[in-house]
Coordinates of C-alpha atoms and ligand atoms in Angstrom, one line a residue:
X13 CA -15.6 -1.1 -42.8
X14 CA -18.0 -0.9 -40.6
X15 CA -18.8 2.4 -38.8
X16 CA -18.6 2.3 -35.0
X17 CA -19.7 5.3 -34.2
X18 CA -23.4 5.6 -33.5
X19 CA -25.6 6.8 -36.3
X20 CA -28.9 8.2 -34.4
X21 CA -29.8 11.2 -35.3
X22 CA -33.7 11.0 -33.8
X23 CA -34.4 10.9 -29.9
X24 CA -35.2 7.2 -30.2
X25 CA -38.5 5.3 -31.0
X26 CA -41.6 3.8 -28.9
X27 CA -43.8 1.1 -30.6
X28 CA -47.0 1.2 -28.4
X29 CA -50.3 -1.1 -27.7
X30 CA -48.6 -3.4 -30.0
X31 CA -49.2 -7.7 -29.0
X32 CA -45.7 -8.0 -28.3
X33 CA -44.5 -11.8 -29.5
X34 CA -41.3 -14.0 -28.5
X35 CA -40.4 -17.3 -28.6
X36 CA -41.7 -17.7 -25.0
X37 CA -45.1 -15.8 -25.2
X38 CA -47.0 -13.0 -25.9
X39 CA -48.3 -9.9 -24.2
X40 CA -49.3 -6.4 -24.8
X41 CA -46.5 -3.9 -24.4
X42 CA -44.9 -0.8 -25.1
X43 CA -41.4 -0.7 -26.1
X44 CA -38.9 2.2 -26.1
X45 CA -35.9 1.9 -28.1
X46 CA -32.9 4.4 -27.5
X47 CA -29.1 4.8 -28.9
X48 CA -30.1 1.5 -30.9
X49 CA -31.1 -0.4 -27.7
X50 CA -34.1 -1.5 -26.6
X51 CA -34.4 0.6 -23.0
X52 CA -38.3 0.2 -22.1
X53 CA -40.9 -3.1 -22.0
X54 CA -44.0 -2.3 -20.2
X55 CA -47.6 -0.9 -20.2
X56 CA -48.4 2.7 -20.9
X57 CA -44.6 4.0 -21.0
X58 CA -44.6 7.6 -20.9
X59 CA -44.8 10.1 -23.9
X60 CA -41.1 11.6 -24.4
X61 CA -40.5 14.5 -27.0
X62 CA -38.1 14.0 -29.7
X63 CA -39.4 10.5 -30.2
X64 CA -40.7 8.8 -33.1
X65 CA -43.9 7.0 -32.1
X66 CA -45.1 3.7 -33.5
X67 CA -49.0 2.9 -33.4
X68 CA -49.0 -0.9 -33.3
X69 CA -52.6 -1.6 -32.1
X70 CA -54.1 -4.7 -33.5
X71 CA -50.4 -5.7 -34.8
X72 CA -47.9 -7.8 -33.2
X73 CA -44.6 -7.1 -32.4
X74 CA -41.7 -9.4 -33.1
X75 CA -37.8 -9.4 -32.6
X76 CA -36.2 -8.5 -35.9
X77 CA -35.9 -11.5 -38.0
X78 CA -32.4 -13.2 -38.4
X79 CA -31.7 -15.4 -41.4
X80 CA -28.6 -17.2 -40.8
X81 CA -27.9 -18.3 -44.2
X82 CA -27.8 -15.6 -47.2
X83 CA -25.0 -15.6 -50.3
X84 CA -24.9 -11.9 -51.4
X85 CA -21.9 -11.1 -54.3
X86 CA -21.4 -14.6 -54.2
X87 CA -18.9 -15.6 -56.8
X88 CA -20.0 -18.7 -58.8
X89 CA -20.0 -20.7 -62.2
X90 CA -18.5 -17.7 -63.9
X91 CA -20.7 -14.4 -62.1
X92 CA -21.6 -13.4 -59.0
X93 CA -24.9 -13.4 -57.5
X94 CA -27.1 -10.5 -58.4
X95 CA -27.8 -9.0 -54.8
X96 CA -25.0 -7.0 -53.4
X97 CA -24.8 -6.8 -49.4
X98 CA -26.5 -2.9 -50.0
X99 CA -29.4 -4.5 -52.1
X100 CA -29.5 -7.8 -50.5
X101 CA -29.9 -6.8 -47.1
X102 CA -32.5 -3.7 -48.1
X103 CA -34.5 -6.8 -49.3
X104 CA -34.2 -8.2 -46.1
X105 CA -35.3 -5.3 -44.1
X106 CA -38.6 -4.9 -45.9
X107 CA -39.5 -8.4 -45.3
X108 CA -39.0 -7.8 -41.8
X109 CA -35.3 -9.7 -41.3
X110 CA -32.9 -7.5 -39.5
X111 CA -30.0 -9.5 -38.9
X112 CA -28.1 -11.8 -42.1
X113 CA -24.9 -14.1 -41.4
X114 CA -23.2 -14.6 -44.7
X115 CA -19.9 -16.4 -45.6
X116 CA -16.3 -16.0 -46.3
X117 CA -15.2 -18.2 -48.6
X118 CA -11.4 -18.0 -49.0
X119 CA -9.8 -19.4 -52.4
X120 CA -7.7 -22.6 -51.9
X121 CA -4.1 -21.9 -50.6
X122 CA -5.6 -18.3 -49.4
X123 CA -5.2 -17.3 -45.8
X124 CA -8.9 -16.9 -44.0
X125 CA -8.3 -13.3 -42.5
X126 CA -7.4 -12.2 -45.8
X127 CA -10.3 -13.5 -47.0
X128 CA -12.1 -12.4 -44.1
X129 CA -11.3 -8.7 -44.6
X130 CA -11.9 -8.8 -48.3
X131 CA -15.8 -10.0 -47.1
X132 CA -15.7 -7.5 -44.6
X133 CA -15.0 -4.5 -47.3
X134 CA -18.2 -5.9 -49.4
X135 CA -20.3 -6.7 -46.4
X136 CA -19.4 -3.2 -45.4
X137 CA -22.6 -1.4 -47.8
X138 CA -24.9 -3.6 -45.5
X139 CA -28.1 -1.8 -44.3
X140 CA -28.5 -4.4 -41.9
X141 CA -26.5 -5.7 -38.9
X142 CA -24.3 -8.8 -40.5
X143 CA -22.3 -11.7 -39.7
X144 CA -19.8 -14.4 -41.0
X145 CA -19.4 -17.7 -41.1
X146 CA -16.2 -19.3 -42.3
X147 CA -15.9 -21.7 -45.0
X148 CA -12.9 -24.2 -44.5
X149 CA -12.2 -25.2 -48.4
X150 CA -9.3 -26.7 -47.8
X151 CA -6.9 -27.7 -45.4
X152 CA -3.0 -27.3 -44.9
X153 CA -0.7 -27.0 -42.1
X154 CA -2.0 -24.0 -40.8
X155 CA -5.4 -24.4 -41.0
X156 CA -6.2 -25.2 -37.8
X157 CA -4.4 -22.1 -36.3
X158 CA -6.8 -20.2 -38.8
X159 CA -9.4 -21.4 -37.3
X160 CA -8.8 -21.0 -34.1
X161 CA -7.7 -16.8 -35.4
X162 CA -11.6 -17.0 -36.9
X163 CA -13.4 -17.5 -33.8
X164 CA -11.1 -14.4 -32.4
X165 CA -12.5 -12.3 -34.8
X166 CA -15.9 -13.5 -34.0
X167 CA -16.7 -16.6 -36.2
X168 CA -17.2 -19.3 -33.9
X169 CA -19.0 -21.7 -37.3
X170 CA -17.4 -23.2 -40.2
X171 CA -18.8 -24.7 -43.4
X172 CA -18.0 -27.0 -45.1
X173 CA -19.1 -28.9 -48.5
X174 CA -19.5 -32.4 -49.0
X175 CA -20.0 -31.9 -52.5
X176 CA -18.3 -29.6 -55.1
X177 CA -15.1 -30.9 -54.5
X178 CA -13.2 -29.3 -57.3
X179 CA -13.9 -25.8 -55.9
X180 CA -14.6 -25.7 -52.5
X181 CA -15.4 -29.5 -50.6
X182 CA -13.3 -31.5 -49.1
X183 CA -12.8 -35.2 -48.7
X184 CA -13.7 -37.0 -45.5
X185 CA -10.1 -37.3 -43.9
X186 CA -10.4 -33.2 -44.1
X187 CA -14.4 -33.1 -42.9
X188 CA -12.3 -34.8 -39.9
X189 CA -9.9 -32.6 -39.1
X190 CA -12.7 -29.8 -39.0
X191 CA -15.0 -31.4 -37.3
X192 CA -12.0 -32.1 -34.6
X193 CA -10.6 -28.9 -34.5
X194 CA -14.2 -27.5 -34.0
X195 CA -14.7 -29.4 -31.0
X196 CA -11.5 -28.0 -29.5
X197 CA -12.4 -24.7 -30.4
X198 CA -16.1 -25.2 -28.5
X199 CA -17.0 -24.2 -32.3
X200 CA -20.1 -25.3 -34.4
X201 CA -19.5 -27.2 -38.1
X202 CA -22.0 -26.7 -40.7
X203 CA -22.5 -28.8 -43.9
X204 CA -23.6 -28.5 -46.9
X205 CA -24.9 -32.8 -47.1
X206 CA -24.7 -34.4 -50.5
X207 CA -22.4 -37.0 -52.1
X208 CA -20.7 -34.7 -54.3
X209 CA -18.9 -37.7 -56.5
X210 CA -22.2 -39.9 -57.2
X211 CA -23.6 -36.7 -58.3
X212 CA -20.4 -36.0 -60.7
X213 CA -21.3 -39.2 -61.7
X214 CA -24.4 -38.7 -62.6
X215 CA -24.4 -35.3 -64.3
X216 CA -21.8 -36.6 -66.3
X217 CA -23.5 -39.6 -67.2
X218 CA -26.3 -37.8 -68.1
X219 CA -24.9 -35.0 -70.2
X220 CA -23.4 -37.9 -72.4
X221 CA -27.0 -39.2 -73.8
X222 CA -28.0 -35.6 -74.6
X223 CA -29.9 -34.9 -71.7
X224 CA -29.4 -30.8 -70.9
X225 CA -32.6 -29.5 -69.7
X226 CA -32.8 -27.7 -66.5
X227 CA -34.5 -31.0 -64.8
X228 CA -31.6 -33.1 -65.5
X229 CA -30.4 -31.1 -62.8
X230 CA -32.9 -32.3 -60.2
X231 CA -32.4 -36.1 -61.7
X232 CA -28.3 -35.6 -60.8
X233 CA -29.1 -34.8 -57.1
X234 CA -31.8 -37.1 -55.8
X235 CA -32.7 -37.3 -52.0
X236 CA -30.7 -40.4 -51.8
X237 CA -27.7 -38.9 -52.0
X238 CA -28.6 -36.1 -49.4
X239 CA -29.8 -38.7 -46.8
X240 CA -26.4 -40.5 -47.4
X241 CA -24.3 -37.4 -47.1
X242 CA -26.3 -36.0 -44.0
X243 CA -26.2 -39.6 -42.0
X244 CA -22.5 -39.8 -43.4
X245 CA -21.5 -36.6 -41.6
X246 CA -23.7 -37.0 -38.9
X247 CA -21.9 -39.8 -37.7
X248 CA -18.9 -38.4 -37.8
X249 CA -19.4 -35.6 -36.1
X250 CA -21.3 -37.5 -33.5
X251 CA -18.4 -40.0 -32.9
X252 CA -15.8 -37.1 -32.9
X253 CA -17.7 -35.2 -30.1
X254 CA -18.5 -32.3 -32.6
X255 CA -21.2 -30.2 -32.5
X256 CA -22.8 -29.9 -36.1
X257 CA -25.4 -27.9 -38.1
X258 CA -27.3 -29.1 -41.6
X259 CA -28.1 -26.8 -44.0
X260 CA -31.0 -26.8 -46.3
X261 CA -32.3 -30.2 -45.1
X262 CA -34.6 -30.7 -48.5
X263 CA -35.8 -34.4 -47.9
X264 CA -37.2 -37.4 -46.1
X265 CA -34.1 -39.1 -45.5
X266 CA -32.0 -36.2 -44.0
X267 CA -34.8 -35.8 -41.6
X268 CA -34.4 -39.1 -40.5
X269 CA -30.7 -39.0 -40.7
X270 CA -31.2 -36.0 -38.5
X271 CA -33.3 -37.5 -36.2
X272 CA -31.4 -40.7 -35.7
X273 CA -28.4 -38.8 -34.7
X274 CA -30.4 -36.6 -32.5
X275 CA -31.4 -39.9 -30.5
X276 CA -28.3 -41.0 -30.4
X277 CA -27.5 -37.9 -28.3
X278 CA -25.5 -36.2 -31.1
X279 CA -25.3 -32.1 -31.1
X280 CA -26.6 -32.4 -34.2
X281 CA -29.3 -29.8 -35.4
X282 CA -30.7 -28.3 -39.0
X283 CA -32.4 -26.2 -40.8
X284 CA -34.8 -25.8 -44.2
X285 CA -36.1 -23.2 -46.3
X286 CA -39.1 -22.2 -48.1
X287 CA -38.2 -23.0 -51.3
X288 CA -38.1 -26.9 -49.7
X289 CA -41.3 -26.5 -47.8
X290 CA -43.3 -25.3 -50.9
X291 CA -42.7 -26.1 -53.8
X292 CA -42.1 -28.9 -55.7
X293 CA -40.2 -31.1 -58.0
X294 CA -42.3 -30.2 -61.5
X295 CA -40.5 -26.5 -61.2
X296 CA -38.0 -27.6 -63.6
X297 CA -40.6 -28.9 -66.4
X298 CA -41.7 -25.0 -66.7
X299 CA -42.0 -23.8 -70.5
X300 CA -38.8 -23.3 -72.7
X301 CA -35.4 -22.4 -69.7
X302 CA -37.9 -21.2 -67.0
X303 CA -37.1 -24.5 -65.4
X304 CA -33.5 -22.7 -64.7
X305 CA -34.5 -19.9 -61.9
X306 CA -35.3 -23.2 -60.1
X307 CA -32.0 -24.2 -60.0
X308 CA -30.3 -24.3 -56.3
X309 CA -29.1 -27.2 -54.7
X310 CA -30.0 -29.1 -53.3
X311 CA -32.9 -29.5 -55.7
X312 CA -36.3 -28.9 -55.3
X313 CA -38.0 -31.9 -54.0
X314 CA -40.8 -34.1 -55.5
X315 CA -44.0 -33.0 -53.5
X316 CA -44.2 -36.0 -50.8
X317 CA -41.0 -34.4 -49.3
X318 CA -43.0 -31.2 -47.9
X319 CA -44.9 -32.4 -45.6
X320 CA -41.9 -34.5 -43.6
X321 CA -40.5 -30.8 -43.4
X322 CA -43.2 -29.1 -42.2
X323 CA -43.6 -31.5 -39.4
X324 CA -39.5 -31.5 -38.8
X325 CA -40.1 -27.8 -38.1
X326 CA -43.3 -28.2 -36.0
X327 CA -42.1 -30.4 -33.9
X328 CA -38.5 -29.3 -33.5
X329 CA -35.8 -32.2 -35.7
X330 CA -35.2 -29.3 -37.7
X331 CA -34.8 -26.2 -35.4
X332 CA -35.3 -23.0 -37.6
X333 CA -35.6 -21.3 -41.5
X334 CA -33.5 -19.8 -43.4
X335 CA -33.3 -18.4 -47.0
X336 CA -30.0 -19.8 -48.5
X337 CA -30.8 -16.0 -50.5
X338 CA -28.6 -16.6 -53.7
X339 CA -30.1 -14.8 -56.7
X340 CA -29.4 -15.1 -60.0
X341 CA -30.8 -13.2 -63.2
X342 CA -31.9 -15.1 -65.9
X343 CA -29.1 -13.7 -68.1
X344 CA -27.0 -14.8 -65.7
X345 CA -28.6 -18.7 -65.6
X346 CA -28.4 -18.4 -69.4
X347 CA -24.7 -19.5 -69.0
X348 CA -26.1 -23.1 -68.7
X349 CA -28.7 -22.8 -71.9
X350 CA -27.5 -25.7 -73.8
X351 CA -26.0 -27.8 -70.2
X352 CA -27.7 -28.0 -66.6
X353 CA -24.3 -28.1 -65.6
X354 CA -23.8 -24.8 -66.3
X355 CA -26.5 -22.7 -64.7
X356 CA -25.3 -21.1 -61.8
X357 CA -27.4 -22.4 -58.9
X358 CA -29.0 -20.0 -56.7
X359 CA -32.2 -18.0 -56.2
X360 CA -33.6 -15.3 -54.5
X361 CA -35.2 -15.4 -50.8
X362 CA -34.2 -13.1 -48.2
X363 CA -37.2 -10.8 -48.4
X364 CA -40.1 -13.3 -48.4
X365 CA -39.1 -15.9 -45.0
X366 CA -41.3 -14.4 -42.8
X367 CA -44.6 -13.8 -45.0
X368 CA -44.1 -17.4 -46.2
X369 CA -44.1 -19.3 -42.9
X370 CA -46.3 -16.8 -41.5
X371 CA -49.0 -17.7 -44.4
X372 CA -47.9 -20.9 -44.5
X373 CA -47.4 -22.3 -40.9
X374 CA -49.4 -19.5 -38.6
X375 CA -51.9 -19.0 -41.1
X376 CA -52.3 -22.3 -41.7
X377 CA -52.9 -23.4 -38.3
X378 CA -49.4 -25.5 -38.4
X379 CA -48.0 -23.6 -35.4
X380 CA -48.4 -20.9 -33.2
X381 CA -47.0 -17.5 -33.5
X382 CA -44.1 -18.4 -30.7
X383 CA -43.0 -21.0 -32.4
X384 CA -43.2 -18.5 -35.7
X385 CA -41.0 -16.1 -33.9
X386 CA -38.4 -19.4 -33.1
X387 CA -37.8 -20.3 -36.4
X388 CA -37.2 -17.4 -38.0
X389 CA -36.2 -15.4 -34.6
X390 CA -34.7 -16.4 -31.9
X391 CA -33.4 -20.1 -32.5
X392 CA -30.8 -18.5 -35.7
X393 CA -29.8 -16.3 -33.1
X394 CA -29.4 -18.6 -30.0
X395 CA -27.4 -21.1 -32.2
X396 CA -24.8 -18.7 -33.8
X397 CA -24.1 -16.6 -30.9
X398 CA -26.2 -13.8 -31.1
X399 CA -28.7 -14.9 -28.7
X400 CA -30.3 -12.3 -26.5
X401 CA -28.7 -9.3 -28.6
X402 CA -31.0 -10.7 -31.0
X403 CA -33.8 -12.5 -31.3
X404 CA -35.1 -11.0 -28.4
X405 CA -37.5 -8.5 -27.1
X406 CA -35.6 -7.4 -23.6
X407 CA -34.1 -4.4 -22.2
X408 CA -30.6 -4.2 -23.1
X409 CA -30.9 -6.2 -26.5
X410 CA -29.9 -4.4 -30.2
X411 CA -33.7 -2.5 -31.0
X412 CA -34.2 -4.7 -33.6
X413 CA -38.2 -5.0 -34.3
X414 CA -40.9 -6.1 -36.7
X415 CA -44.6 -4.7 -36.3
X416 CA -46.4 -7.1 -38.2
X417 CA -49.9 -6.5 -39.5
X418 CA -51.1 -10.2 -40.1
X419 CA -54.2 -8.9 -41.6
X420 CA -52.4 -7.5 -45.0
X421 CA -51.8 -9.7 -47.9
X422 CA -49.8 -9.5 -51.3
X423 CA -48.5 -11.5 -54.3
X424 CA -45.1 -11.8 -54.6
X425 CA -44.1 -11.1 -57.7
X426 CA -40.3 -10.7 -59.0
X427 CA -42.0 -7.3 -60.0
X428 CA -42.4 -5.4 -57.1
X429 CA -39.4 -7.6 -55.3
X430 CA -36.6 -5.7 -54.0
X431 CA -34.2 -8.3 -54.6
X432 CA -32.5 -7.5 -57.6
X433 CA -33.1 -10.5 -59.7
X434 CA -35.9 -10.3 -62.5
X435 CA -37.1 -13.7 -61.2
X436 CA -39.0 -14.9 -58.5
X437 CA -39.5 -18.4 -57.3
X438 CA -42.4 -17.4 -55.6
X439 CA -43.7 -15.7 -58.1
X440 CA -48.1 -15.5 -58.1
X441 CA -48.0 -16.8 -54.3
X442 CA -50.3 -14.8 -52.2
X443 CA -49.3 -13.8 -48.6
X444 CA -51.2 -12.9 -45.6
X445 CA -49.6 -10.9 -43.1
X446 CA -46.6 -8.3 -43.7
X447 CA -44.6 -5.6 -42.0
X448 CA -45.8 -2.5 -41.2
X449 CA -42.9 -1.0 -39.9
X450 CA -39.0 -2.3 -39.4
X451 CA -36.6 -1.1 -36.8
X452 CA -33.3 -2.2 -37.4
X453 CA -30.6 -0.9 -34.8
X454 CA -33.1 1.9 -33.0
X455 CA -33.9 3.4 -36.2
X456 CA -37.6 3.0 -38.3
X457 CA -35.9 1.6 -41.5
X458 CA -39.3 0.7 -43.0
X459 CA -42.4 2.3 -42.5
X460 CA -45.6 1.7 -44.3
X461 CA -44.0 0.6 -47.1
X462 CA -41.0 3.6 -47.5
X463 CA -37.8 2.4 -46.8
X464 CA -35.3 4.1 -45.0
X465 CA -32.5 2.4 -45.1
X466 CA -28.9 4.0 -45.4
X467 CA -26.4 2.0 -47.3
X468 CA -23.2 1.3 -44.9
X469 CA -25.2 1.3 -41.7
X470 CA -25.1 -2.4 -40.9
X471 CA -22.6 -3.4 -38.7
X472 CA -20.2 -6.5 -38.6
X473 CA -21.7 -8.7 -35.3
X474 CA -18.6 -10.9 -33.8
X475 CA -20.2 -13.8 -32.4
X476 CA -19.2 -15.8 -29.5
X477 CA -18.4 -19.6 -29.2
X478 CA -21.0 -21.8 -27.0
X479 CA -24.0 -19.3 -26.3
X480 CA -26.3 -21.4 -27.0
Ligands
MN522 MN1 -26.1 -21.8 -49.4

């Protein structure tokens, strides 16, 4: 289990002369960290002995990134996603993310708390702090009570899948039960919104026609089926009076459904991910089987959807950017070399969320630094009950800081990634801006390219209801 003791061995850290940027504004300030917390924020803080000094002159200082959608060591389609909690959270640190939220996926018939304890054992390897969402993969007599217990264990957010009904997905009647129970508990329902039955129909039809290549994955899950499911579940949540959060929004149809729900006064929110902002459907036409690296669900869309998503994160229709980090090596993707339906779905991304958003959002002039911090740190912390402990630079908050060198540049490659994955869906992407120093829970975990992570130093973060 995660350690309850303090593992600090220096007297603290002071980050000096940086431009501190939060979701609310920016100011030149020093930040002092001790015993895992921010203890002082101000100008020209005095020097103390036994303290590690970080000179952030000419750089930005952000609250550490919060990625609320990752899947470490997740069993999928006969294999397991290739980053475990240690390697995946190490990659997170390398890219400036200091908190992740993963999932508990009970087997059908398995008790939620038993599944939670098993997941805690796996997650205890984490080098960053972590929270967990509870996936409601089945509904039975005790499920409502089990949801209440999950809230007490710090998981006031419940994932439901409208697709994958053979394994984890729920039919609408059970989705409505989850929505109604979550409303009673003041909890949030998180949804993977695609029309599962129609996708199954299209997958079987394409396969029966001998169409087996990775591009068929995209063609079997068109944006209309994501838009329909988003509209349907938003309507169910709105009329049930429940709060809803739509993961990995990829397309115009879903953005329009979320906007319509918000205009109806419903408590409906959404995220997108860098791969949907930056890649287009032609990735599936890569030579040979290489398109399999991009097999994720929902799939990468035709390019006309990208600008809709950029507009949505700029104007707030979509409130944050997560990754859906779920890597598989090519040897694992090869399970589906003769049949796209057997390719494990997922790709690596937790390391590059900040640099891609900074490059294509801030440096490209789409939005300001404050909006960037909101998208990658503050809003995820608020939505999932971690704010202001995470997502802020204030006295008393956890000392999770990113010193960001906006002048640095790099080229993304699987060869240099910290992800445990032999393909990068962003291979060759140039990025400007990188973390030069990362402080997590008051410890310097990255400095000038050197990682100083410690297996098991991450703590489980119980999260509170209604913190937004
Ligand atoms: Mn996911």
